[in-house]
CSV table of C-alpha atoms in Angstrom, one decimal:
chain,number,residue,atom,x,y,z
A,1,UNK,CA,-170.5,-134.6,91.2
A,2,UNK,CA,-168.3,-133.6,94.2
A,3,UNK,CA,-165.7,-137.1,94.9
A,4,UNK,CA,-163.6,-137.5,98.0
A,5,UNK,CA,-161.0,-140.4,97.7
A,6,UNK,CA,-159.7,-141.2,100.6
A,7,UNK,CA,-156.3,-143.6,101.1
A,8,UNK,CA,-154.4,-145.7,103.8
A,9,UNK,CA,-150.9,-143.7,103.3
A,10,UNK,CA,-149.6,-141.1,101.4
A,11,UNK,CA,-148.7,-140.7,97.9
A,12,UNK,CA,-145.4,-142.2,98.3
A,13,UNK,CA,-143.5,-144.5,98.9
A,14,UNK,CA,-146.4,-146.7,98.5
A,15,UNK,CA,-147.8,-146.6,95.0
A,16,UNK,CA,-151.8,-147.0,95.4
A,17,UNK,CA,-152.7,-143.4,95.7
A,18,UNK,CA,-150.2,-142.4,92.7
A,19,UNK,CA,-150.5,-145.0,90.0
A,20,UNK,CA,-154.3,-146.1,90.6
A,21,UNK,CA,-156.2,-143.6,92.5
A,22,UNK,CA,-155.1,-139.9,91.1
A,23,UNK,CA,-155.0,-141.0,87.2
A,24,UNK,CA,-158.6,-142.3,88.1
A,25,UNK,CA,-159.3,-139.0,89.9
A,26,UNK,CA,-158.2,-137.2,86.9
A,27,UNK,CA,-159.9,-138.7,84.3
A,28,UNK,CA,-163.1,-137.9,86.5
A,29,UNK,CA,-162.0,-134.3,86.3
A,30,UNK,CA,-161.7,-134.6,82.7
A,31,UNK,CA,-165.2,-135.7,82.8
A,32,UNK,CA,-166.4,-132.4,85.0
A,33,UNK,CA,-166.3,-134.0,88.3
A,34,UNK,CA,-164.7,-132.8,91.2
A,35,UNK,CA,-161.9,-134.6,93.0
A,36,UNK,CA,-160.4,-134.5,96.4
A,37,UNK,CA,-157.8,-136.9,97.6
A,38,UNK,CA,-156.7,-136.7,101.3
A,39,UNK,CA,-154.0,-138.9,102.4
A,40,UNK,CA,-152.6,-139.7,106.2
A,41,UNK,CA,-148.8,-139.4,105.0
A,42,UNK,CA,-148.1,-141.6,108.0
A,43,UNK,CA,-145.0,-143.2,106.5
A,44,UNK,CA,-143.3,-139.0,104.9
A,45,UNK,CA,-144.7,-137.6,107.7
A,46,UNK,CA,-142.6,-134.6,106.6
A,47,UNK,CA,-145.6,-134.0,104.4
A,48,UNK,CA,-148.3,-133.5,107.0
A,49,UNK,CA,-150.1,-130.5,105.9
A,50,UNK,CA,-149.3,-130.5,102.4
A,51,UNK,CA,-152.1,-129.7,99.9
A,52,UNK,CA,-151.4,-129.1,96.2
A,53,UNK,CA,-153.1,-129.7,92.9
A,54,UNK,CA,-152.1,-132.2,89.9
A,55,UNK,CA,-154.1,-132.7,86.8
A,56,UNK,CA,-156.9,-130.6,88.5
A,57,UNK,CA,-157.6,-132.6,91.4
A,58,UNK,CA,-156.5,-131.1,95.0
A,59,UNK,CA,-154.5,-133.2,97.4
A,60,UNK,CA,-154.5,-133.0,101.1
A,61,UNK,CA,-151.9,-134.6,103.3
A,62,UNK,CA,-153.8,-134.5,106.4
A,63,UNK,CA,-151.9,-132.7,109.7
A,64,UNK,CA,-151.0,-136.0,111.4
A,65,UNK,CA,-152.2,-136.0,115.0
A,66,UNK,CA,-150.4,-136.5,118.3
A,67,UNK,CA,-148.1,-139.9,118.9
A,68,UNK,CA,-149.9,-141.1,121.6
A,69,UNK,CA,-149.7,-144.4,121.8
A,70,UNK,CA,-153.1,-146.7,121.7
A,71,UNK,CA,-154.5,-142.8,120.6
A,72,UNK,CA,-152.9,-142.5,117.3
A,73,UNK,CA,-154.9,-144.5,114.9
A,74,UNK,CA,-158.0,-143.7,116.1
A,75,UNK,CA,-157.2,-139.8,116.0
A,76,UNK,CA,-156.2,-140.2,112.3
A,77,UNK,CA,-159.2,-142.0,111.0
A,78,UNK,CA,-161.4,-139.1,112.7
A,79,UNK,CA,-159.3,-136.3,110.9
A,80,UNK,CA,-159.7,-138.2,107.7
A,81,UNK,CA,-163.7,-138.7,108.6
A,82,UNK,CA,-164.3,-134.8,109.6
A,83,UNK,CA,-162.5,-133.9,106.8
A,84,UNK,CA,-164.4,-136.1,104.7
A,85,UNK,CA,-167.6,-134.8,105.9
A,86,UNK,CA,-166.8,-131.3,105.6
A,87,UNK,CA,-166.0,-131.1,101.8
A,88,UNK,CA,-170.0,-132.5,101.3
A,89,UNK,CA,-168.9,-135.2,98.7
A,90,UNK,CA,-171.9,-137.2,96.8
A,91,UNK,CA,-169.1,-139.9,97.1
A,92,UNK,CA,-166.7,-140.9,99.6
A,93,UNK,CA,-164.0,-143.5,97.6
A,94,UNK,CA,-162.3,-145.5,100.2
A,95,UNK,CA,-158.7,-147.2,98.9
A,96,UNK,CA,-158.4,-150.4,99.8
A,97,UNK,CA,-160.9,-152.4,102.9
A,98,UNK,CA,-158.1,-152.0,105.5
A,99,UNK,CA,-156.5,-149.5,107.7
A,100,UNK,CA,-157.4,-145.9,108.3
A,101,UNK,CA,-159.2,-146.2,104.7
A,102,UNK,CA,-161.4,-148.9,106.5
A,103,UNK,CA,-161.7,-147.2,110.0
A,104,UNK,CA,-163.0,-144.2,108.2
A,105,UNK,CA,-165.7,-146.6,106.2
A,106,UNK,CA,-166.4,-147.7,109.5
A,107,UNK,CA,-167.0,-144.0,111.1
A,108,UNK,CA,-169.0,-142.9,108.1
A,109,UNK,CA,-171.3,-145.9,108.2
A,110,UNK,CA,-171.7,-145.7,111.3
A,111,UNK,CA,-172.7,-142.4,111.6
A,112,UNK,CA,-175.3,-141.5,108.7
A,113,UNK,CA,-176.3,-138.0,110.5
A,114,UNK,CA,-172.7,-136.6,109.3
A,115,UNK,CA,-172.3,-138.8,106.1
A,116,UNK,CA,-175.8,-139.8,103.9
A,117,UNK,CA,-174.0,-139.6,100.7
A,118,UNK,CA,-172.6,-142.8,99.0
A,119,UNK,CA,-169.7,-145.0,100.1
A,120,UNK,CA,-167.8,-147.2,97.6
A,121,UNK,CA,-164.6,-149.1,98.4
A,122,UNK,CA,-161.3,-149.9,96.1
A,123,UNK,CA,-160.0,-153.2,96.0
A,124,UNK,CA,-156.4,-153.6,94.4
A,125,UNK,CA,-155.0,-156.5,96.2
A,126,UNK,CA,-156.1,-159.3,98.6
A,127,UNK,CA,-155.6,-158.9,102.1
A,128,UNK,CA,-156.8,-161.4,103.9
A,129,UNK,CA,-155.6,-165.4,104.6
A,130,UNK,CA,-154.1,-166.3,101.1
A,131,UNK,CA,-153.0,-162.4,100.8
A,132,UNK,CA,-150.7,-159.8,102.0
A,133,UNK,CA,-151.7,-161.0,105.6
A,134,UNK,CA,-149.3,-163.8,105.0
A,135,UNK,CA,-146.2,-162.0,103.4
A,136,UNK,CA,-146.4,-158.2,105.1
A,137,UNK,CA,-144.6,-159.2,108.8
A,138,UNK,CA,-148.0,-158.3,110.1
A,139,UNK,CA,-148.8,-159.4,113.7
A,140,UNK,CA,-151.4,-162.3,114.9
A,141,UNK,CA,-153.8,-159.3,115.7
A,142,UNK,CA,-153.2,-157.2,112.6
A,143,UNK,CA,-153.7,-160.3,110.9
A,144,UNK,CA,-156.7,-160.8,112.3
A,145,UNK,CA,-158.1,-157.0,112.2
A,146,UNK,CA,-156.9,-156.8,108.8
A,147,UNK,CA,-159.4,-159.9,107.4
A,148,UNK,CA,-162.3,-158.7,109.1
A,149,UNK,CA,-161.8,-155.1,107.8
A,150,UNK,CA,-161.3,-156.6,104.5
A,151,UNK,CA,-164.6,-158.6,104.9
A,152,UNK,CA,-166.9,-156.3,106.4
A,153,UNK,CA,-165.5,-153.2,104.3
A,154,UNK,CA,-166.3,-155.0,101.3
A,155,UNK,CA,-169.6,-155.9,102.5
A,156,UNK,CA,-171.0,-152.7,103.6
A,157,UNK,CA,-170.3,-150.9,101.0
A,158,UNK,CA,-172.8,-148.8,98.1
A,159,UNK,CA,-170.9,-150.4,95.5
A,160,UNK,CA,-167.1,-151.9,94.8
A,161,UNK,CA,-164.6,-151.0,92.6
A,162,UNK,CA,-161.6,-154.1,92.1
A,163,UNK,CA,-158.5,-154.0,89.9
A,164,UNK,CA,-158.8,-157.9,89.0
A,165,UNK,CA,-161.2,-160.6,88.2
A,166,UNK,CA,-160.0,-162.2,90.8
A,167,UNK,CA,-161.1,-159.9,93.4
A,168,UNK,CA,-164.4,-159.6,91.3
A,169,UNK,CA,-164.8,-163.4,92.0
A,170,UNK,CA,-163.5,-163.2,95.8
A,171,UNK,CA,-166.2,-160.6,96.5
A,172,UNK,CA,-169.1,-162.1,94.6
A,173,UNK,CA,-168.5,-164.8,97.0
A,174,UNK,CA,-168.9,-163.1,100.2
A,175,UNK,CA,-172.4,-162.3,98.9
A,176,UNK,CA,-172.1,-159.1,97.4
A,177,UNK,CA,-174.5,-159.0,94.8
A,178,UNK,CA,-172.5,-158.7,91.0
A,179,UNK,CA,-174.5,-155.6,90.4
A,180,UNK,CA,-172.8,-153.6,93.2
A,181,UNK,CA,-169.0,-155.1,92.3
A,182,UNK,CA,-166.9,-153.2,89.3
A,183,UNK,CA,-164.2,-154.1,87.4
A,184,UNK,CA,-162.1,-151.4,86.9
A,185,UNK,CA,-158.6,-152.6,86.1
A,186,UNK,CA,-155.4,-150.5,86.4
A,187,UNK,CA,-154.9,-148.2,83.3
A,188,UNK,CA,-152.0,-146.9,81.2
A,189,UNK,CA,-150.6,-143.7,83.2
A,190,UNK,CA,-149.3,-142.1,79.8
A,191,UNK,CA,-145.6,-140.8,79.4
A,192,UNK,CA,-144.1,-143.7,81.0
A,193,UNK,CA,-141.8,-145.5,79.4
A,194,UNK,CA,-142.6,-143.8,76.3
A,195,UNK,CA,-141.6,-145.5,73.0
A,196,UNK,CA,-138.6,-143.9,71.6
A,197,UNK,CA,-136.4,-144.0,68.3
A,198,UNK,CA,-133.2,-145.7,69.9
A,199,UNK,CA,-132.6,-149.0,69.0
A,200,UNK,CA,-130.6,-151.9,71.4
A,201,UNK,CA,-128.0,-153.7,70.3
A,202,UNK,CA,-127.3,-156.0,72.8
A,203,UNK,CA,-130.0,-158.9,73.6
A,204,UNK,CA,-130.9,-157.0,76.4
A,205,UNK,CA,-133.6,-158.7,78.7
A,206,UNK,CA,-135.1,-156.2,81.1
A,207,UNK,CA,-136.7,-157.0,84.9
A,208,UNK,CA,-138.9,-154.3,85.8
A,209,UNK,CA,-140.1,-155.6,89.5
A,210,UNK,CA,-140.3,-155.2,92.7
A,211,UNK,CA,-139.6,-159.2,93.1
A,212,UNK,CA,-141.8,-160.2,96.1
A,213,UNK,CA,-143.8,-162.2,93.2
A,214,UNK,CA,-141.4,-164.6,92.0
A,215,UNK,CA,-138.3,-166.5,93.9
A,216,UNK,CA,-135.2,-165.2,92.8
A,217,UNK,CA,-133.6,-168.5,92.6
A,218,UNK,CA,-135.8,-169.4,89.3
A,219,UNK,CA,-135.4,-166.2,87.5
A,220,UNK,CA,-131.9,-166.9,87.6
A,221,UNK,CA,-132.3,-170.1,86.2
A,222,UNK,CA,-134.6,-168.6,83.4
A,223,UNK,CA,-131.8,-166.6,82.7
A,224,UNK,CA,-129.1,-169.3,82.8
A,225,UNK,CA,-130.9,-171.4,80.7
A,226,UNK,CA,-131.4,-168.6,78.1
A,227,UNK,CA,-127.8,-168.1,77.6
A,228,UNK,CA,-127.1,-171.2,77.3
A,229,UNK,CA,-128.9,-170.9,73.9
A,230,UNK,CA,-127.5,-167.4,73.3
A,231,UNK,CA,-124.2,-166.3,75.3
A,232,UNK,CA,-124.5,-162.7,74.0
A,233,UNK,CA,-127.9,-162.7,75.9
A,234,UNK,CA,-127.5,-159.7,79.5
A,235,UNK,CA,-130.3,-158.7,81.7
A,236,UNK,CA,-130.8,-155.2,83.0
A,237,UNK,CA,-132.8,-155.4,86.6
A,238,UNK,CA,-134.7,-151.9,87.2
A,239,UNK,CA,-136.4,-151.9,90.5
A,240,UNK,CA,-136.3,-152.7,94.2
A,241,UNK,CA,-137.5,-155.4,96.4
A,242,UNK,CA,-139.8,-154.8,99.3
A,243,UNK,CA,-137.6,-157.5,101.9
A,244,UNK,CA,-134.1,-156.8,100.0
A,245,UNK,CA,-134.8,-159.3,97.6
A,246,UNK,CA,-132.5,-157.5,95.0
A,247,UNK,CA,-129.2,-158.4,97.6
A,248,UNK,CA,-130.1,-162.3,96.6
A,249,UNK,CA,-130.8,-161.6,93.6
A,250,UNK,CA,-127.1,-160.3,92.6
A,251,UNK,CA,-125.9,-162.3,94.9
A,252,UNK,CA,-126.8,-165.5,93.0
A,253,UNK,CA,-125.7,-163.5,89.5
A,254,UNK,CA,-121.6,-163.5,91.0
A,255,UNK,CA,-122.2,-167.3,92.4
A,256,UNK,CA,-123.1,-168.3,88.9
A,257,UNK,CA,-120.1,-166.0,87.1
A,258,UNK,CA,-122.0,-163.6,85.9
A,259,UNK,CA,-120.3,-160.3,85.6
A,260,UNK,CA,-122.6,-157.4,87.8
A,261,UNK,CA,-122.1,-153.6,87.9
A,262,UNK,CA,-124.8,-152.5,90.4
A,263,UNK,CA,-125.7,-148.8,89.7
A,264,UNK,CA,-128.2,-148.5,92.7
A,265,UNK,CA,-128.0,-145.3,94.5
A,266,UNK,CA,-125.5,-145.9,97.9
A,267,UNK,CA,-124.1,-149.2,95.7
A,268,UNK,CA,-120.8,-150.2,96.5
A,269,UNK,CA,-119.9,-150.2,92.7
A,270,UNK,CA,-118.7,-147.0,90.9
A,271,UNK,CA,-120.3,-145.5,88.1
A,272,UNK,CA,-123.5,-142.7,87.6
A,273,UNK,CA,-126.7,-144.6,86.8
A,274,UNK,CA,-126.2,-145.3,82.7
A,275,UNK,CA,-128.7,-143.4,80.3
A,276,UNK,CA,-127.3,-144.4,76.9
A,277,UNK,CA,-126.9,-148.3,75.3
A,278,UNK,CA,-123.1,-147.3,75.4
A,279,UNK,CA,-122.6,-146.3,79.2
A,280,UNK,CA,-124.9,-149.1,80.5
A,281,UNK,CA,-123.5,-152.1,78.8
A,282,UNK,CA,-119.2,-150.5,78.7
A,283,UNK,CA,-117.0,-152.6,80.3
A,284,UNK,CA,-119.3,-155.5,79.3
A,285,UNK,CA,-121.3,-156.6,82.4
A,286,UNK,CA,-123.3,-159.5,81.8
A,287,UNK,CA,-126.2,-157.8,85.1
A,288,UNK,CA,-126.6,-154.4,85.2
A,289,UNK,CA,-128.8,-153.1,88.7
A,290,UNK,CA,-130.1,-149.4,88.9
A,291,UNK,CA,-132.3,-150.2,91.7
A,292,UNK,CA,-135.5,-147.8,91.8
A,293,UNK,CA,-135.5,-145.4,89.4
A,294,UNK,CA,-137.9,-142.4,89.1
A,295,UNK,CA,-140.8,-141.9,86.1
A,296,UNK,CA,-138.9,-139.9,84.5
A,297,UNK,CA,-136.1,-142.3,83.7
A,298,UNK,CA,-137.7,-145.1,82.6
A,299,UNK,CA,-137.9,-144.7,78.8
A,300,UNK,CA,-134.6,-143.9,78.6
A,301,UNK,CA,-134.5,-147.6,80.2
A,302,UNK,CA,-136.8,-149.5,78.8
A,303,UNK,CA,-135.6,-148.5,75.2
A,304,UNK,CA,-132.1,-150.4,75.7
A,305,UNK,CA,-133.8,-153.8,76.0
A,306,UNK,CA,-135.1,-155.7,73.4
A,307,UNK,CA,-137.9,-157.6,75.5
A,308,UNK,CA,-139.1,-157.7,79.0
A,309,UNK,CA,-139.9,-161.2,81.0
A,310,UNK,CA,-142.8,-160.6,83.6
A,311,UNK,CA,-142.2,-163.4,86.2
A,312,UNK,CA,-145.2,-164.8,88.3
A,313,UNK,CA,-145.6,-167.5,90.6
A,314,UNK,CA,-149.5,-168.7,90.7
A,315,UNK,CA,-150.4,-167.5,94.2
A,316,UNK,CA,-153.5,-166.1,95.4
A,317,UNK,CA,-151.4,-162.5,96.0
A,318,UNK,CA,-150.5,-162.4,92.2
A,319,UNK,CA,-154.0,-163.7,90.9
A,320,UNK,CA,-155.8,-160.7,92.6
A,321,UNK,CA,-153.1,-157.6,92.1
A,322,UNK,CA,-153.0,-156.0,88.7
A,323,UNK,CA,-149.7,-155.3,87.3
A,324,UNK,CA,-148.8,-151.7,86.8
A,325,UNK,CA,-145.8,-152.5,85.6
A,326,UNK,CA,-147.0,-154.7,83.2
A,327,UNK,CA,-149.1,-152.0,81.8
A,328,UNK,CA,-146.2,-149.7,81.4
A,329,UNK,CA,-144.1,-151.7,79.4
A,330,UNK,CA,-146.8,-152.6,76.8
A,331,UNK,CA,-147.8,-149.0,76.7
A,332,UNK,CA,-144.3,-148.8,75.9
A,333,UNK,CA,-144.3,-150.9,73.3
A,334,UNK,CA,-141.5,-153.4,75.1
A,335,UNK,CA,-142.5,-156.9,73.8
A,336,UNK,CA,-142.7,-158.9,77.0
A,337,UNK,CA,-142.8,-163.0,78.0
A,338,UNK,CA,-145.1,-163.5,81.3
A,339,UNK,CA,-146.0,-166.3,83.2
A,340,UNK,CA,-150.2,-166.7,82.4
A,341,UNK,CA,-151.2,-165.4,85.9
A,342,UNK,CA,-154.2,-163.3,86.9
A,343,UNK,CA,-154.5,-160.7,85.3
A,344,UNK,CA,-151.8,-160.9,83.3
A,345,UNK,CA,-153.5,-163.0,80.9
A,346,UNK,CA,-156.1,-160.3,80.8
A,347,UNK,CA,-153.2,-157.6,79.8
A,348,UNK,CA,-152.0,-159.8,76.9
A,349,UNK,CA,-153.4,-161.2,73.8
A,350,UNK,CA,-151.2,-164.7,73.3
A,351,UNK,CA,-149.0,-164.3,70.3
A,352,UNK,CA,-150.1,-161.1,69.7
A,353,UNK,CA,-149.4,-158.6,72.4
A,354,UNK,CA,-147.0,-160.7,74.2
A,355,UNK,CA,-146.3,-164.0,74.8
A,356,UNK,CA,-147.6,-165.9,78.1
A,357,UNK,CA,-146.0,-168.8,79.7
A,358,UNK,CA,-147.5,-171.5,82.2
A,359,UNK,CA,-146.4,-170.8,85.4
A,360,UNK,CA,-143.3,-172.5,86.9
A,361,UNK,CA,-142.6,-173.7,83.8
A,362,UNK,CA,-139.3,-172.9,83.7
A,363,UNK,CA,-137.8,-174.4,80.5
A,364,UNK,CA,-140.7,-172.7,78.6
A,365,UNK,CA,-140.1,-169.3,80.0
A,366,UNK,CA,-136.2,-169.9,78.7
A,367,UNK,CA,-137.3,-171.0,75.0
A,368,UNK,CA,-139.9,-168.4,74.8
A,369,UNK,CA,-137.0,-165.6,75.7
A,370,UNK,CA,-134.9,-167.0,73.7
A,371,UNK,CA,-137.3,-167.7,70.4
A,372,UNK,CA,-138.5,-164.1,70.7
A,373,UNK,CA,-134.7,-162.6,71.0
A,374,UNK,CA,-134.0,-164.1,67.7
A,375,UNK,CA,-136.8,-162.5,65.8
A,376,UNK,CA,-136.6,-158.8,65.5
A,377,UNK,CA,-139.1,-158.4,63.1
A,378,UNK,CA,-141.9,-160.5,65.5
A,379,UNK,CA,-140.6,-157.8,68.6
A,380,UNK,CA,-141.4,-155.0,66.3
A,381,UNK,CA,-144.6,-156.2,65.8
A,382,UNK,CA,-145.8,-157.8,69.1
A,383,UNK,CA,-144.4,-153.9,70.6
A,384,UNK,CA,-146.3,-151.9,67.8
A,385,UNK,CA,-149.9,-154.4,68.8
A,386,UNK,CA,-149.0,-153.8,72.7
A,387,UNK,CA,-149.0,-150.2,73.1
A,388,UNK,CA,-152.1,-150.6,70.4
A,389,UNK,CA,-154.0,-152.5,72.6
A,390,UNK,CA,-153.3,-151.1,76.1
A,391,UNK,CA,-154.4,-147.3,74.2
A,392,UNK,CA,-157.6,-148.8,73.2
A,393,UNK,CA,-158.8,-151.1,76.2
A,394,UNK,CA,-157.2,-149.9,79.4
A,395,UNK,CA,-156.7,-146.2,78.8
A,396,UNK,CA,-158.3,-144.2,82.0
A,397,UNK,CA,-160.3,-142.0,79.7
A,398,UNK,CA,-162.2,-145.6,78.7
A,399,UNK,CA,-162.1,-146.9,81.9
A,400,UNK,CA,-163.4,-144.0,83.8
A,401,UNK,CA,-167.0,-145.0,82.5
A,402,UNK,CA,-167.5,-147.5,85.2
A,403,UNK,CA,-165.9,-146.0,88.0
A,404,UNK,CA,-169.1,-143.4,87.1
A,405,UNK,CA,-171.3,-146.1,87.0
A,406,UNK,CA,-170.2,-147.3,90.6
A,407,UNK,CA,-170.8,-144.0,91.8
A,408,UNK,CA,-174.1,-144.0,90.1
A,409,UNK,CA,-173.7,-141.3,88.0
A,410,UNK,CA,-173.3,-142.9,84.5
A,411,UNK,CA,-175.1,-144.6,82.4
C-alpha cells in the first residue's frame, strides 16, 4: 500500500511530524508499506526543498511558494495537494484537522477526479473552543477558521486516527460513527532516554516539560513542600516553555532562596551543559536549567534523577494531548508521580508503573514525591515495570495494527 502523510509544518521545531507521524510511518515500512511524508517547512523555511530518507520512509520539504500576501496559503495547500496526487497514494494521512493539513483535506475532497483514493485525518490535540484556540495568541478569525476546520475535517473524513480517548469521545460526538474513529495513542520512539548503569546520588527530582500544562507557581510549591520533608531533595528542569514560562519559573526558584545555575544555551550563568552526576550538581545548586536539550542527551539526563513528577492541570488541552514525554521517561525506566489526567492515567498502572495524583492536589503530589524518594528499592521496581509496560502496550510495532485497520488494509 502506497501512504502519503501529509503535515501542517515541518519536522521541526514543532514536534508532530517527528515524534508521532515518522515513527508511525516507519513501522508501516516495517510492515511493507510505502511511506511518503511532505511537509510545508513554513516556520525553517531554510529547508524548502529538502527531501531525504529516515528509517525507509522519504521526506519532502515542499519548495515554499511566493510571499504574497492573501496568496500564500492558498499556494501552499495546492503544492502539498498536486504533490499529493502525483505520488498515486491508496491513502492520503492528513496531521491534524487544521491548517494547510486541512486545506489540503479540503482540495482533495473536493476534487475526487484527481484524488479517489482514501482520506484519513490525525487527531493529536484539541483545537477548537476548550483547546489550543484559547492558549495559541490566535486571532478572532483564526479562531474561528480553526474550529470549523477542526469540525468539518473530522467529519469528512474515511476514517480517524486520535492519540487520546478523549478525542475518541470528542469525535464520536460530532457523529462520527465509532467504527470510522481509531485509537492510536503515541508510542515509545526507542533510544530515548535509554536506561543506563549510572546510579544518582542526590534526590534528584527531574521536570521534563515544556510547562504550558501546569502554572509554575504550584510546581514550585510541590517542590517547596517536598523539601520541607527532605532538605537534601534538588530538581533538575530539562526543557523549554512555549511563552517563556521557564523565565518565571527560575524566577520564583531565587524568590524562594533556592540556589539556580541555569545551563540553557545563551544563559547568563557560566558553565557547559553538565553530563555527569558530578558536574551537574558541583558547587551544590539546589535548581539546575539546561533548557531544550537534543535526543541524544537525554539519557545521560534522565539517569541523574531518581524520579520524575509529571504535572497536569485538568483542562480540556491536557485531557485530549498524549504525553510524549511521559512515554519517554517510562520507556526509560524513570519512576515518575503524575497528576491522573487524560491520558496519563492510560500510560500508568497505579502503584505499579507509577504513581498518579489527583489533580491540584497539591499536598499529595508533595507526599507522594517524597514517599517515593525514600524508597529505593520501590523506584527500582516501579522503573523495571515502566519500561516493561510501555515495550509491551505502546510500542509502534503493536500499535501499527490499527493505523492499518484505519487505512483498511488490516484485519
Amino acid at each position: 500500500m502506497k501512504v502519503v502523510m501529509v503535515g501542517p509544518f515541518g519536522m521541526r521545531p514543532r514536534g508532530t511530524m517527528r515524534v508521532r507521524a515518522l515513527p508511525m510511518a516507519q513501522a508501516l515500512v516495517q510492515r511493507g508499506h510505502e511511506v511518503t511524508m511532505l511537509l510545508p517547512p513554513w516556520q525553517n523555511p531554510e529547508d524548502a526543498g529538502r527531501c531525504w530518507e529516515d528509517g525507509g520512509v522519504r521526506i519532502e520539504n515542499v519548495d515554499l511558494p511566493p510571499s504574497i500576501p492573501g496568496l500564500f496559503h492558498g499556494l501552499m495547500a495546492r503544492r502539498l495537494a498536486r504533490r499529493s496526487t502525483a505520488l498515486r497514494p491508496d491513502v492520503v494521512h492528513l496531521f491534524k484537522p487544521k491548517a494547510y493539513s486541512g486545506l489540503v483535506h479540503w482540495l482533495l475532497a473536493a476534487l475526487p477526479p484527481l484524488y479517489g483514493g482514501r482520506l484519513v485525518v490525525d487527531s493529536d490535540d484539541w483545537e477548537g473552543p476548550g483547546g489550543w484556540n484559547e492558549i495559541a495568541g490566535y486571532s478572532p478569525v483564526q479562531r474561528r477558521f480553526f474550529a470549523w476546520q477542526e469540525r468539518w475535517g473530522l467529519t469528512h473524513a474515511d476514517a480517524v486516527t486520535v492519540a487520546s480517548r478523549t478525542l475518541e469521545s470528542l469525535v464520536w460526538a460530532m457523529g462520527v460513527p465509532q467504527e470510522r474513529v481509531f485509537y492510536v495513542p503515541n508510542g515509545r520512539r526507542g533510544g530515548i532516554g535509554a536506561q543506563t548503569s549510572v546510579q544518582p546520588s542526590a534526590d534528584t527530582i527531574l521536570l521534563y516539560t515544556r510547562f504550558f500544562e501546569f502554572p509554575v507557581e504550584r510546581v514550585m510549591e510541590v517542590f517547596l513542600r517536598v523539601r520541607e520533608r527532605m532538605p537534601s531533595a534538588r530538581m533538575l528542569v530539562v526543557g523549554e516553555g512555549l511563552f517563556g514560562e521557564e523565565e518565571d519559573f527560575l524566577r520564583l526558584a531565587r524568590d524562594a532562596g533556592l540556589t539556580v545555575r541555569d545551563e540553557a544555551p545563551g544563559a547568563s550563568d557560566e558553565g557547559a551543559p553538565a553530563m555527569g552526576g558530578g558536574e551537574l550538581w558541583s558547587g551544590g545548586p539546589d535548581v539546575v536549567y539546561t533548557g531544550w536539550v537534543p535526543p541524544e542527551r537525554l539519557d545521560g539526563l534522565f539517569a541523574q534523577a531518581k524520579l520524575a513528577i509529571y504535572p497536569f492541570d485538568d483542562t480540556l488541552v491536557n485531557r485530549a494531548k498524549c504525553a510524549v514525554k511521559l512515554v519517554d521517561l517510562m520507556d526509560a525506566g524513570v519512576p515518575v508521580v503524575a497528576e491522573d489526567v487524560g491520558q496519563n492515567g492510560e500510560y500508568i498502572r497505579k502503584g505499579e508503573t507509577g504513581v498518579l495524583v489527583p489533580p491540584g492536589d497539591t499536598e499529595a503530589f508533595a507526599h507522594a514525591v517524597a514517599r517515593l524518594l525514600q524508597k529505593d528499592s520501590l523506584r527500582a521496581s516501579m522503573g523495571r515495570q515502566a519500561t516493561r509496560d510501555v515495550e509491551e502496550r505502546f510500542d509502534w510495532s503493536n500499535l501499527v495494527g490499527t493505523v492499518e485497520r484505519a487505512y483498511g488494509a488490516g484485519a
